[in-house]
Coordinates of C-alpha atoms in Angstrom, one line a residue:
Chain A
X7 CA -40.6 19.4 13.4
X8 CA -41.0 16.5 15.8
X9 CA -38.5 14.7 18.2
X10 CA -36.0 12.9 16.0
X11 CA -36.0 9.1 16.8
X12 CA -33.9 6.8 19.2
X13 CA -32.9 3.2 19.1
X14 CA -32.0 1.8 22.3
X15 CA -30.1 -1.4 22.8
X16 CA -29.1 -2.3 26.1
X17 CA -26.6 0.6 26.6
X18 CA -26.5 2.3 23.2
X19 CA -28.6 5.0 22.0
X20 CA -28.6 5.3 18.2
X21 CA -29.9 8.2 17.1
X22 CA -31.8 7.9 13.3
X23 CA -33.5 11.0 11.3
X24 CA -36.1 8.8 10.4
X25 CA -37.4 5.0 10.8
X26 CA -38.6 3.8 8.0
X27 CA -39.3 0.6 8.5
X28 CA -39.0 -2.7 10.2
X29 CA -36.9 -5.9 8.2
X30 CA -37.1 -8.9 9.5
X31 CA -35.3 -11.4 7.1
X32 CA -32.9 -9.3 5.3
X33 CA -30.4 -10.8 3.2
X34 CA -27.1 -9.4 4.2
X35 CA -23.6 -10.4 2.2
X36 CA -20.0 -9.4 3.5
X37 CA -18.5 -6.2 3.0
X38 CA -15.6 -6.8 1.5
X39 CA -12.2 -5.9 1.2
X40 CA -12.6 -2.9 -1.4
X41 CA -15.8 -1.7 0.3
X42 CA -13.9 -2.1 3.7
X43 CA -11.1 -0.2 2.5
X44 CA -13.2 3.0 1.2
X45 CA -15.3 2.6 4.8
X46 CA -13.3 1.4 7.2
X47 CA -16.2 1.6 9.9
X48 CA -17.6 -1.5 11.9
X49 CA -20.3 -2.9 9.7
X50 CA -22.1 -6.2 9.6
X51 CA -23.0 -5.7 5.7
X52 CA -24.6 -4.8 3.2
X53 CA -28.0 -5.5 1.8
X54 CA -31.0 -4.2 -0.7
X55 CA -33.6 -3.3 0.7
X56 CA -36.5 -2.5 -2.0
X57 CA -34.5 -1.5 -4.3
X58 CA -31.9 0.6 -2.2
X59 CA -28.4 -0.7 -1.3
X60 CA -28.0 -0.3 2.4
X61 CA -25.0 -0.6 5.6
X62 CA -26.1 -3.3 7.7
X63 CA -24.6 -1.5 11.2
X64 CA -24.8 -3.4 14.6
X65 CA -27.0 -1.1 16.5
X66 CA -25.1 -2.3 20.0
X67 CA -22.1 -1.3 18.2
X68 CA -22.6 1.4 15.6
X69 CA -19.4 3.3 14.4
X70 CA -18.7 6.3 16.2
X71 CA -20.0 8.9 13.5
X72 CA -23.1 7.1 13.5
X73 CA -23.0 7.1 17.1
X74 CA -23.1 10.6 17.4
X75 CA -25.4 11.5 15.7
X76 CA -24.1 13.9 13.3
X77 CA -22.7 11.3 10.3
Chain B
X21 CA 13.4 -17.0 -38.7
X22 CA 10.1 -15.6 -37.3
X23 CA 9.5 -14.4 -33.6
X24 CA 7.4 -15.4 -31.3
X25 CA 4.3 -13.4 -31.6
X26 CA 3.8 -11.8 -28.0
X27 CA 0.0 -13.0 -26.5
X28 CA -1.7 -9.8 -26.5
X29 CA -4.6 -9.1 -23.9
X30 CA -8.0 -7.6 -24.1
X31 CA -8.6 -4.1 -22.5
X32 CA -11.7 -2.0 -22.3
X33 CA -10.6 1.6 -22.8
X34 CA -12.4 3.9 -20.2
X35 CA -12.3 7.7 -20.0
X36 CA -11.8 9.4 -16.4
X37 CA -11.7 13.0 -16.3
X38 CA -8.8 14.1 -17.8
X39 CA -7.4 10.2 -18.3
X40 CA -7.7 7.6 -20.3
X41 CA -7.7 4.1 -18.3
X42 CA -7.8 0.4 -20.2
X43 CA -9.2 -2.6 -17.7
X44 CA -8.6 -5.9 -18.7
X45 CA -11.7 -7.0 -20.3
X46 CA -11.6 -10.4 -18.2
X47 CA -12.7 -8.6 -15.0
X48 CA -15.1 -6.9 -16.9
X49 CA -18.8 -8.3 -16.0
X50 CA -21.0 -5.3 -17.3
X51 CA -21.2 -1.7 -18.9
X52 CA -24.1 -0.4 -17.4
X53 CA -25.3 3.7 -18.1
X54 CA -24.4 5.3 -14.8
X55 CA -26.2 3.6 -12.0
X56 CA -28.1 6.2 -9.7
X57 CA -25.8 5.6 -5.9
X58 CA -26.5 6.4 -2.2
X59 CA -23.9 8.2 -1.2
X60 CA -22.5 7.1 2.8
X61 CA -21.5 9.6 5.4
X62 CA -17.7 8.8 6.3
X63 CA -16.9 7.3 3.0
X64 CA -13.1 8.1 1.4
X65 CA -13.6 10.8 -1.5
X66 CA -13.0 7.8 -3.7
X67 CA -15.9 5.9 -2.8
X68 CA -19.2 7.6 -4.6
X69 CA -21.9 5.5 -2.5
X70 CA -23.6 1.9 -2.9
X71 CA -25.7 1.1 -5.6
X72 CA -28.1 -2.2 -6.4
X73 CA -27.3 -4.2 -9.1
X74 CA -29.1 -7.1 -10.0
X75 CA -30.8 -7.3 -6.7
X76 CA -27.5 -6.8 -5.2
X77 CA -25.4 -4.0 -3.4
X78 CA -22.5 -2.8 -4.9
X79 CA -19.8 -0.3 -4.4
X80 CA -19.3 2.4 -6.9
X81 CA -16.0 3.9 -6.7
X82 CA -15.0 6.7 -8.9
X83 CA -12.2 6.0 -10.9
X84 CA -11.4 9.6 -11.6
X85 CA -11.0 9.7 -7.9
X86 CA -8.7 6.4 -7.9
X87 CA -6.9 8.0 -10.8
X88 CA -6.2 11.4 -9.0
X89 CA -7.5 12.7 -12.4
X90 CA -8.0 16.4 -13.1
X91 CA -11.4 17.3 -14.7
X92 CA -12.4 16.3 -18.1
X93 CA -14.6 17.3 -20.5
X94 CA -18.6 17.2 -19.5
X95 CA -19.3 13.3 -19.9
X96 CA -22.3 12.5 -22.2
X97 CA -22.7 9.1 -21.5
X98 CA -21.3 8.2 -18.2
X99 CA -21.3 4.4 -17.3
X100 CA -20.7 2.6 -14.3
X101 CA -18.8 -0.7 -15.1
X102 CA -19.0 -3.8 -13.1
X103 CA -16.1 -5.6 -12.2
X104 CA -14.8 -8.5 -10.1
X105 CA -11.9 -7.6 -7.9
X106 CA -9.2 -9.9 -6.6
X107 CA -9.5 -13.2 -5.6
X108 CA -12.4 -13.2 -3.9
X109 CA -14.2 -11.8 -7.1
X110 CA -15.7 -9.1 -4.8
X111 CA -18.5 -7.6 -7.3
X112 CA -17.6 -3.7 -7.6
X113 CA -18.7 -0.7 -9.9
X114 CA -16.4 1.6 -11.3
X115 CA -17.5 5.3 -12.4
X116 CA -16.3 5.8 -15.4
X117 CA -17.2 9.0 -17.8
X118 CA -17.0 6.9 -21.0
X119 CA -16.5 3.2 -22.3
X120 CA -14.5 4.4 -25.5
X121 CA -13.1 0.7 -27.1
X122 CA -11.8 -2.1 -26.9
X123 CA -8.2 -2.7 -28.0
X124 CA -5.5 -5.3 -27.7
X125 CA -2.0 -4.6 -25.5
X126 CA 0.4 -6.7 -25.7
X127 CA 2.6 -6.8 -22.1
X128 CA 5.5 -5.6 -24.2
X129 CA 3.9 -2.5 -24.7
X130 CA 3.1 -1.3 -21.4
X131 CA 5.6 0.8 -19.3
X132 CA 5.8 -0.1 -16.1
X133 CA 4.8 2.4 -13.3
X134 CA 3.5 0.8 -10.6
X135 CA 1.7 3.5 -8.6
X136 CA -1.5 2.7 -6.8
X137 CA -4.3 0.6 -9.1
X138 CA -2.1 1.4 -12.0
X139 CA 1.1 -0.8 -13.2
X140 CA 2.0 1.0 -16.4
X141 CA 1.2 3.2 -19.2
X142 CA 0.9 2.5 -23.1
X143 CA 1.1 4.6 -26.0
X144 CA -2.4 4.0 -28.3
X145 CA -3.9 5.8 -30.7
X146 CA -6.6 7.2 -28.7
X147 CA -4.0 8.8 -26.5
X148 CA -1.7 7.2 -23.1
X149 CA -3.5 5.1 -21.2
X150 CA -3.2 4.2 -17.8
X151 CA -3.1 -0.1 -17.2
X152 CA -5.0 -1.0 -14.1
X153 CA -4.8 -3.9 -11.8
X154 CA -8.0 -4.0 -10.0
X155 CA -6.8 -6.5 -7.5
X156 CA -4.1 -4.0 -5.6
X157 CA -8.1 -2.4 -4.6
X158 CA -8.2 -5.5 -2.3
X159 CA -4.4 -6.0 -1.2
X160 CA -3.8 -5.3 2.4

């Protein structure tokens, strides 16, 4: 098994199991209350992405589980 | 003399577990069979994962969950309904075992309870239902 991957910005390491890919324009719409109240992390959305629903995180601010690496 | 007839309301009657639940039809966009969901790491118990709908994301909850239902019997045809919640018509899907029927509930009917999403409970031949009010999901 290789060296799981890090993403570095400015001061924050975010560790990932996997990078799968590279967006560039994604289409990102607000939380929302209900969604917000079920994950109350920081979060700057949610998107698809080919078919998959995803988090948008801030990766100079991810929540702390994230953060950790061990969500 | 007659009296008034009482304006009754259009529910969609849901099985959750061990509960019956009837959602007012008019937040009601979709019955879909189950949607597949990503579950998230740090979500509440109630909150199965996202899904994509119509090229969008949307939260599943599991009304079960919500319910604090016990366990029902195996569901055959589970759906996840879409809804729009509060004001905002936030676009959510609810995890639902069953969509059993819809029926008519007059306001008069329901006992008010007030606990959580639900506001009351009504007697119907299918069994006691539980009313909801999806918009509490979005109340501070």
């Amino acid at each position: 098994m290789g060296k799981k991957p890090t993403i570095r910005v400015g001061e924050v390491v975010f560790p990932a199991d996997e990078v799968v890919g590279v967006v560039h324009d994604l289409a990102v719409r607000e939380p929302g209350k209900v969604f917000a109240r079920f994950w109350p992390y920081p979060c700057l959305g949610l998107a698809v992405l080919a078919s998959e629903a995803l988090v948008v995180l801030a990766a100079s601010a991810p929540p702390e589980l994230f953060a950790k690496g061990e969500p | 003399m007659v009296a008034p007839l009482e304006a009754t309301r259009r529910y969609l009657l849901l099985a959750a577990g061990d509960r019956l639940a009837a959602l007012e039809v008019r937040v009601v966009r979709r019955i879909l069979r189950a949607l597949p969901v990503t579950p998230l790491p740090g979500a509440q118990p109630a909150l199965l994962g996202l899904a994509e709908y119509s090229g969008e994301p949307l939260p599943v909850l599991d009304l079960a969950q919500l319910l604090g239902a016990g366990p029902g019997p195996s569901p055959a045809f589970p759906v996840t309904v879409v809804v729009r919640v509060g004001a905002g018509g936030e676009l959510v899907g609810l995890a639902a075992d069953a969509a059993l029927d819809l029926v008519s509930i007059a306001p008069g009917a329901v006992t008010p309870t007030g606990e959580g999403i639900v506001v009351g409970e009504v007697a119907l031949p299918q069994g006691t239902a539980e009313v909801l009010d999806l918009a509490r999901l979005a109340a501070p």
